[in-house]
Structures are given as structure tokens and as C-alpha cells.
Short mmCIF file of C-alpha atoms and ligand atoms in Angstrom, two decimals:
data_model
loop_
_atom_site.label_atom_id
_atom_site.label_comp_id
_atom_site.label_asym_id
_atom_site.label_seq_id
_atom_site.Cartn_x
_atom_site.Cartn_y
_atom_site.Cartn_z
CA MET A 1 28.28 115.98 118.71
CA LYS A 2 25.19 118.08 118.20
CA ASN A 3 25.92 121.55 117.10
CA ILE A 4 27.63 121.92 113.70
CA VAL A 5 28.77 125.05 111.94
CA VAL A 6 29.05 125.08 108.25
CA ILE A 7 31.14 127.92 106.73
CA GLY A 8 30.10 128.91 103.10
CA ALA A 9 26.74 128.43 101.59
CA GLY A 10 27.95 127.66 97.99
CA THR A 11 27.93 124.47 95.97
CA MET A 12 29.34 122.34 98.88
CA GLY A 13 28.45 124.43 101.80
CA ASN A 14 24.58 124.21 101.24
CA GLY A 15 25.03 120.37 100.58
CA ILE A 16 26.87 119.81 103.66
CA ALA A 17 24.37 121.77 105.80
CA HIS A 18 21.46 119.80 104.11
CA THR A 19 23.14 116.55 104.85
CA PHE A 20 23.85 117.29 108.59
CA ALA A 21 20.38 118.93 109.17
CA GLN A 22 18.66 115.83 107.49
CA SER A 23 20.46 113.47 109.81
CA GLY A 24 19.03 115.63 112.86
CA PHE A 25 22.14 117.85 113.66
CA LYS A 26 21.54 121.64 114.56
CA VAL A 27 23.28 123.54 111.81
CA ASN A 28 24.55 127.17 111.65
CA LEU A 29 25.19 128.02 108.17
CA VAL A 30 27.58 130.99 107.75
CA ASP A 31 28.38 133.05 104.53
CA VAL A 32 29.89 136.49 104.27
CA SER A 33 27.35 136.96 101.55
CA GLU A 34 23.51 137.35 102.41
CA GLU A 35 22.72 136.47 98.84
CA ALA A 36 24.66 133.26 99.00
CA LEU A 37 22.89 132.21 102.20
CA GLN A 38 19.49 132.77 100.56
CA LYS A 39 20.40 131.01 97.60
CA GLY A 40 21.78 128.10 99.72
CA ILE A 41 18.76 127.83 101.67
CA SER A 42 16.57 127.79 98.45
CA THR A 43 18.84 125.20 96.86
CA ILE A 44 18.46 122.97 100.05
CA SER A 45 14.52 123.43 99.96
CA LYS A 46 14.55 122.48 95.98
CA ASN A 47 16.73 119.48 96.80
CA LEU A 48 14.66 118.23 99.60
CA ASP A 49 11.48 118.48 97.33
CA ARG A 50 13.34 116.14 94.77
CA ILE A 51 13.88 113.52 97.61
CA ILE A 52 10.27 113.92 98.51
CA ALA A 53 9.23 113.47 94.85
CA LYS A 54 11.20 110.08 94.91
CA GLY A 55 9.26 108.96 97.91
CA ASN A 56 12.33 109.01 100.43
CA LEU A 57 11.20 112.01 102.64
CA SER A 58 7.80 113.37 104.03
CA GLU A 59 6.85 116.94 104.07
CA GLU A 60 7.22 116.87 107.83
CA GLN A 61 10.72 115.74 107.55
CA LYS A 62 11.53 118.58 105.16
CA ALA A 63 10.13 121.06 107.48
CA GLU A 64 12.28 119.55 110.44
CA THR A 65 15.28 119.67 108.21
CA LEU A 66 14.79 123.10 107.28
CA GLY A 67 14.18 124.06 110.83
CA ASN A 68 17.49 122.66 111.95
CA ILE A 69 19.25 125.15 109.92
CA THR A 70 20.01 128.92 110.94
CA SER A 71 21.83 131.45 108.67
CA PHE A 72 24.41 133.93 109.82
CA THR A 73 26.63 136.43 108.22
CA GLU A 74 28.92 136.86 111.14
CA LEU A 75 31.19 133.87 112.31
CA SER A 76 31.54 135.33 115.85
CA GLU A 77 27.65 134.90 116.30
CA ALA A 78 27.58 131.22 114.97
CA CYS A 79 30.13 129.32 116.65
CA GLY A 80 29.65 129.83 120.33
CA ASN A 81 28.46 126.22 121.16
CA ALA A 82 29.92 124.34 118.14
CA ASP A 83 30.96 120.75 118.52
CA LEU A 84 32.34 120.59 114.99
CA ILE A 85 32.93 123.36 112.38
CA VAL A 86 33.19 122.28 108.72
CA GLU A 87 34.74 125.08 106.60
CA ALA A 88 33.47 124.99 102.91
CA ALA A 89 34.61 128.53 101.84
CA THR A 90 36.28 129.48 98.45
CA GLU A 91 39.23 127.24 97.63
CA ASN A 92 41.85 129.82 98.56
CA GLN A 93 44.70 129.21 100.83
CA ASP A 94 45.25 132.62 102.32
CA LEU A 95 41.26 132.72 102.87
CA LYS A 96 41.25 129.28 104.49
CA LEU A 97 44.28 130.20 106.86
CA LYS A 98 42.50 133.36 107.74
CA ILE A 99 39.12 131.66 108.64
CA PHE A 100 40.76 128.87 110.67
CA LYS A 101 42.62 131.42 112.74
CA GLN A 102 39.35 133.14 113.39
CA MET A 103 37.57 129.71 114.08
CA ASP A 104 40.34 128.85 116.61
CA GLU A 105 39.82 132.11 118.39
CA LEU A 106 35.93 131.78 118.58
CA ALA A 107 35.23 128.20 118.89
CA PRO A 108 34.92 126.32 122.21
CA GLU A 109 38.10 124.41 123.34
CA ASN A 110 36.82 121.08 122.33
CA CYS A 111 35.42 121.92 119.05
CA ILE A 112 36.91 119.92 116.01
CA LEU A 113 37.78 122.25 113.09
CA ALA A 114 37.22 120.51 109.73
CA THR A 115 37.91 121.61 106.18
CA ASN A 116 36.15 120.43 103.08
CA THR A 117 39.16 121.72 100.97
CA SER A 118 39.80 119.84 97.74
CA SER A 119 43.51 120.06 97.75
CA ILE A 120 44.92 122.67 100.14
CA SER A 121 47.43 120.96 102.90
CA ILE A 122 45.47 120.09 106.05
CA THR A 123 48.90 120.47 108.01
CA LYS A 124 49.36 123.94 106.72
CA ILE A 125 45.72 124.87 107.63
CA ALA A 126 46.04 123.25 111.17
CA ALA A 127 49.28 125.22 111.73
CA ALA A 128 47.14 128.58 111.66
CA THR A 129 45.45 127.20 114.78
CA LYS A 130 46.63 126.47 118.51
CA ARG A 131 44.71 123.26 118.10
CA PRO A 132 46.43 121.36 115.07
CA GLU A 133 45.50 117.88 116.72
CA LYS A 134 41.87 118.93 116.26
CA VAL A 135 42.16 119.88 112.76
CA ILE A 136 41.07 117.40 109.94
CA GLY A 137 40.04 117.25 106.36
CA MET A 138 36.48 116.15 105.81
CA HIS A 139 36.34 116.24 102.04
CA PHE A 140 32.61 115.59 100.69
CA MET A 141 31.71 115.05 97.22
CA ASN A 142 29.28 116.97 95.22
CA PRO A 143 26.22 116.74 95.48
CA VAL A 144 26.80 116.05 98.99
CA PRO A 145 23.21 114.63 99.89
CA ILE A 146 23.68 112.14 97.17
CA MET A 147 27.45 111.02 97.07
CA LYS A 148 28.34 108.46 99.57
CA LEU A 149 32.31 109.16 99.90
CA VAL A 150 33.86 111.40 102.40
CA GLU A 151 37.74 111.48 102.26
CA ILE A 152 38.82 111.91 105.89
CA ILE A 153 42.36 113.51 105.65
CA LYS A 154 44.75 113.44 108.53
CA GLY A 155 47.10 116.37 108.83
CA TYR A 156 50.57 115.64 110.40
CA SER A 157 49.32 116.54 113.88
CA THR A 158 45.61 115.23 113.68
CA SER A 159 45.10 113.18 116.76
CA LYS A 160 43.77 109.57 116.57
CA GLU A 161 40.91 110.79 118.81
CA THR A 162 39.95 113.58 116.31
CA PHE A 163 40.21 111.24 113.36
CA ASP A 164 38.23 108.49 115.19
CA ALA A 165 35.26 110.99 115.98
CA ILE A 166 35.09 112.35 112.42
CA PHE A 167 35.36 108.78 110.95
CA GLU A 168 32.33 107.58 113.00
CA MET A 169 30.29 110.79 112.82
CA SER A 170 30.58 110.44 108.87
CA LYS A 171 28.90 106.97 109.18
CA THR A 172 26.03 108.45 111.05
CA LEU A 173 25.47 110.72 108.11
CA GLY A 174 25.08 107.75 105.84
CA LYS A 175 28.36 108.25 104.27
CA VAL A 176 31.30 105.98 103.57
CA PRO A 177 34.50 107.57 105.11
CA VAL A 178 37.89 106.59 103.71
CA GLU A 179 41.10 107.31 105.57
CA VAL A 180 43.63 109.43 103.38
CA ASN A 181 46.91 110.93 104.13
CA ASP A 182 47.77 114.77 103.51
CA TYR A 183 49.28 115.24 100.14
CA PRO A 184 48.11 117.70 97.50
CA GLY A 185 44.95 116.60 95.95
CA PHE A 186 44.50 113.68 98.36
CA VAL A 187 43.10 110.86 96.45
CA ALA A 188 40.08 111.88 94.86
CA ASN A 189 41.51 115.03 93.05
CA ARG A 190 44.89 113.49 92.41
CA ILE A 191 43.28 111.12 90.09
CA LEU A 192 40.25 113.14 88.89
CA MET A 193 41.91 116.46 88.09
CA PRO A 194 44.59 115.17 85.62
CA MET A 195 41.68 113.32 83.86
CA ILE A 196 39.57 116.58 83.54
CA ASN A 197 42.63 118.71 82.57
CA GLU A 198 43.43 116.09 79.89
CA ALA A 199 39.79 116.28 78.50
CA ILE A 200 40.25 120.07 78.21
CA GLU A 201 43.60 119.61 76.53
CA THR A 202 41.90 117.21 74.00
CA LEU A 203 39.26 119.84 73.37
CA TYR A 204 41.82 122.57 73.07
CA ASN A 205 44.01 120.40 70.57
CA GLY A 206 40.81 119.99 68.47
CA VAL A 207 40.82 116.28 68.79
CA ALA A 208 37.01 116.27 69.30
CA GLY A 209 34.03 118.58 70.44
CA VAL A 210 32.62 118.82 74.10
CA GLU A 211 29.83 116.51 73.55
CA GLU A 212 31.87 114.01 71.86
CA ILE A 213 34.69 113.89 74.40
CA ASP A 214 32.02 113.33 77.14
CA THR A 215 30.24 110.78 75.18
CA VAL A 216 33.39 108.89 74.70
CA MET A 217 34.01 108.84 78.57
CA LYS A 218 30.32 108.04 79.52
CA LEU A 219 29.63 105.35 76.91
CA GLY A 220 33.26 103.97 76.50
CA MET A 221 34.30 104.07 80.15
CA ALA A 222 30.75 103.66 81.88
CA HIS A 223 31.30 107.00 83.73
CA PRO A 224 27.88 108.49 84.73
CA MET A 225 29.03 111.90 83.57
CA GLY A 226 31.61 113.17 80.99
CA PRO A 227 34.60 114.96 82.44
CA LEU A 228 33.77 118.35 80.87
CA GLN A 229 30.36 118.30 82.39
CA LEU A 230 31.69 117.21 85.74
CA ALA A 231 34.09 120.05 85.50
CA ASP A 232 31.14 122.37 84.99
CA PHE A 233 29.44 120.73 88.15
CA ILE A 234 32.42 121.11 90.25
CA GLY A 235 33.14 124.72 89.15
CA LEU A 236 36.02 125.61 86.70
CA ASP A 237 37.42 127.97 89.12
CA VAL A 238 37.53 125.20 91.73
CA CYS A 239 39.26 122.84 89.23
CA LEU A 240 41.80 125.61 88.29
CA ALA A 241 42.54 126.14 92.05
CA ILE A 242 43.01 122.40 92.65
CA LEU A 243 45.30 121.92 89.67
CA ASN A 244 47.36 124.98 90.81
CA VAL A 245 47.77 123.44 94.19
CA MET A 246 48.98 120.16 92.88
CA TYR A 247 51.18 121.85 90.30
CA ASP A 248 52.92 123.91 93.04
CA GLY A 249 52.82 121.03 95.54
CA PHE A 250 54.61 118.32 93.30
CA LYS A 251 56.31 120.79 91.20
CA ASN A 252 55.48 118.52 88.19
CA PRO A 253 54.34 119.96 84.86
CA LYS A 254 51.88 117.16 84.46
CA TYR A 255 49.47 119.07 86.80
CA ALA A 256 49.78 122.54 84.97
CA PRO A 257 46.28 123.72 84.15
CA ASN A 258 45.35 123.75 80.40
CA PRO A 259 45.45 127.52 78.90
CA LEU A 260 41.71 127.15 77.86
CA LEU A 261 40.80 126.48 81.62
CA VAL A 262 42.66 129.39 82.70
CA ASN A 263 40.99 131.73 79.98
CA MET A 264 37.54 130.42 80.74
CA VAL A 265 38.09 131.10 84.47
CA THR A 266 39.36 134.67 83.63
CA ALA A 267 36.25 135.19 81.43
CA GLY A 268 33.95 134.36 84.20
CA LYS A 269 32.79 131.08 82.75
CA MET A 270 32.77 129.08 85.98
CA GLY A 271 30.39 126.10 84.90
CA VAL A 272 26.97 125.50 86.27
CA LYS A 273 27.10 128.14 89.09
CA SER A 274 27.75 131.12 86.69
CA GLY A 275 25.35 129.77 84.03
CA GLU A 276 27.98 128.80 81.40
CA GLY A 277 31.20 126.46 81.26
CA PHE A 278 31.59 123.95 78.55
CA TYR A 279 27.78 123.77 78.41
CA ASP A 280 25.03 126.27 78.69
CA TYR A 281 23.09 126.53 82.00
CA SER A 282 20.31 128.97 81.32
CA GLU A 283 17.93 128.58 84.19
CA THR A 284 15.66 125.99 82.59
CA LYS A 285 18.48 123.91 81.37
CA LYS A 286 20.21 124.12 84.69
CA ALA A 287 17.25 122.89 86.47
CA GLU A 288 16.94 119.81 84.26
CA LYS A 289 20.63 118.97 84.63
CA VAL A 290 20.68 119.14 88.40
CA ALA A 291 17.25 117.12 88.38
CA ARG A 292 19.03 114.43 86.39
CA MET A 293 21.92 114.35 88.86
CA PHE A 294 19.61 113.66 91.65
CA GLN A 295 17.95 110.72 89.78
CA ARG A 296 21.31 108.81 89.78
N1 LIG B 1 32.66 122.19 93.97
C1 LIG B 1 32.85 120.88 94.28
O1 LIG B 1 32.53 120.01 93.62
C2 LIG B 1 33.73 120.60 95.29
C3 LIG B 1 33.78 119.24 95.79
C4 LIG B 1 34.54 119.04 97.07
C5 LIG B 1 35.29 119.94 97.68
N2 LIG B 1 35.00 121.27 97.38
C6 LIG B 1 35.62 122.38 98.20
O2 LIG B 1 34.72 123.00 98.85
C7 LIG B 1 35.06 124.24 99.11
C8 LIG B 1 33.77 125.27 98.62
O3 LIG B 1 33.73 124.91 97.40
P1 LIG B 1 32.53 125.50 96.53
O4 LIG B 1 32.50 124.66 95.09
O5 LIG B 1 31.17 125.13 97.25
O6 LIG B 1 32.63 127.11 96.45
P2 LIG B 1 31.54 128.08 96.13
O7 LIG B 1 32.23 129.14 95.22
O8 LIG B 1 30.28 127.52 95.40
O9 LIG B 1 31.13 128.66 97.47
C9 LIG B 1 31.97 129.14 98.27
C10 LIG B 1 31.33 130.10 99.19
O10 LIG B 1 32.19 130.50 100.33
C11 LIG B 1 31.66 131.88 100.68
N3 LIG B 1 32.71 132.58 101.43
C12 LIG B 1 34.01 133.37 100.82
N4 LIG B 1 34.76 133.77 102.03
C13 LIG B 1 34.10 133.31 103.04
C14 LIG B 1 34.14 133.82 104.38
N5 LIG B 1 35.22 134.17 104.94
N6 LIG B 1 33.37 133.25 105.27
C15 LIG B 1 32.17 132.67 104.96
N7 LIG B 1 32.08 132.35 103.69
C16 LIG B 1 32.74 132.72 102.69
C17 LIG B 1 31.13 132.59 99.39
O11 LIG B 1 30.54 133.67 99.54
C18 LIG B 1 30.71 131.29 98.69
O12 LIG B 1 29.23 131.38 98.85
C19 LIG B 1 36.47 124.55 98.45
O13 LIG B 1 37.38 124.43 99.43
C20 LIG B 1 36.34 123.55 97.30
O14 LIG B 1 37.56 123.19 97.11
C21 LIG B 1 34.30 121.67 96.20
#
């Protein structure tokens, strides 16, 4: 596999494009929004600078990495010679089904179609295509260039050949792949989201404040980041979407999103990406927090 297409240039898409490009792959980065593409490329450039500052990359390697990425607003222009497409667009089932139908029509026959979805059924996404055996979940963690884990999720029809190819390719990116079956939330979010939702419930019930809840979990449980700050980094809209998928998928009230989370998303408070969530992310504060994450 040489030619990779990444769909979506947001929080995850730019990290995925960065990671493939830094490992020498040619990446076509696609987003419907020209602004998101520009922001995505600028984020990649800043994150590469942070890696240079830590002494782990040269200026030449930065230039090569950026040179490996080409931006597109039209999927039809980006995926003619793709070996692998990784979809990282907004967490919305109807949108993903539409994109996969389009990808299936446009991509070469042998191209593997992967999704970075946090919770939506791989089997359902695969059913929107005529190549369900070549559809797979490739669930990277945020921030992608730093985090080692990739959950590799097999849909009902995913072939062994597709699974093996993606499992091995993840290792060439310096990641640690873990095999997971296709149930709502997979493993990572099945365990993480109820914790985040409970932290929000704790705040909502007035048991403690934002910083206090995060401090308890950081210092008491040795978590590198508190659950409320982590929710801000993930995106509160993404957390809400994942909880809703698990709530619908398991028909279990324990996954029902807390009303405070629903209200915050409705009010446009999405966390880091909107500038405000449980914490304030004015430009300088945001830069400091992101820099701290990259020092982990
Ligand atoms: N945020 C996280 O921590 C995290 C972690 C793992 C997985 N994910 C998953 O990754 C995916 C992306 O999440 P995100 O946090 O990067 O979201 P985001 O909101 O930051 O970015 C989504 C991007 O998709 C673009 N987009 C929407 N429709 C599109 C289309 N038809 N074609 C191309 N681009 C389109 C938007 O313009 C936006 O730039 C979701 O499925 C999410 O569940 C997120």
C-alpha cells in the first residue's frame, strides 16, 4: 500500500494524514470544507514543529512529510489510485453510509475502505458497499501522532486478508494494533464513555467542580488527564454521538447521555475545537494545552 486517502481534515483526520505522511505514504486529504483543510494542514505543520523541538525530526523530514500531503475538496478527484481510504468525517451514521457508497463507486476494486468511527457499526457501514469483505474499522486515538493504540475492528463480513493487511500496516506506522469485534463502542469507548458520562453526572449533581473531578481522577487514579478535559479534547459532540450509538445499540439506560452534555452541545460548546467546553480554550490557552499533550 502506497497511496492513502484520508476523508475529513478535523481533529482525527489531520492526525491520521500526518501519521501516514510522516511514515512515507502519499496522502490525499479530503474535506468538504476548504477552511477545515487549511486548518488541518496548519495543525500538522505546528505538530511537526513540536516534534522537531523535541529533537525527534529534522526540518527536511518535516518538508518531506508536508510534501507527501495533497488537499482536495472533491472525493472524486482524490481516490482514483487509492490503495487504502481511511474515513474520518463527522460521527454521523447517515453521513458515513453516504460517504462509503461514494467511496465504493470511486475507489479502485482492490482498495480497502477503513473507517475511524468511534462507535458506529462496521457491519452496517460495510453493507452500504459492494465490497463488505474489504471494509474494516481502523480506530486511531487522539492525538494520532502520539497515541500508540489502533483498534482494528472486524465487521461481520471483513475478510482475513483485509484484517491481516490493516493489522500489519498499522505496525509500519509505529502503532500497536489490537483486534476487536464489532459491537457498539468497540472496546475503547465502551469503557471510556460511561466514565466520561459519569464524570459529567458528578458535576451535574454538584458533587464537585470541574477541576476537582479531574484532579481526583488524575492524582487518585494516575490518569494523565481528567475525564472532563479528555471529553473537551475528544469533542463534546463526538462524546454525545458515541453515547447515543451505545444507548441505541444496547437499549440500556446506563449509556443515556447526561442532560448537561446534551445542553452544552446544543449551545455549541464542543470543547477544544469550539474554544470552550468544560474549560476555556482561548487561543493562547489552547496552544498551551495542546503543547502539554505533545510533551507526554
Ligand atoms: N475526536 C476524537 O478524539 C476521536 C477519536 C477517535 C475517533 N474519532 C472519530 O473520528 C471521526 C472524526 O472525528 P473528529 O473528532 O475528527 O471530527 P471533527 O468534527 O473534528 O472533523 C470532522 C471533519 O469531517 C468533515 N466532513 C464532514 N462531512 C464530510 C464529507 N462528506 N466529506 C469529507 N469531509 C467531511 C468536516 O468538515 C470536519 O472537518 C468520527 O467518526 C469520530 O467518531 C474521534
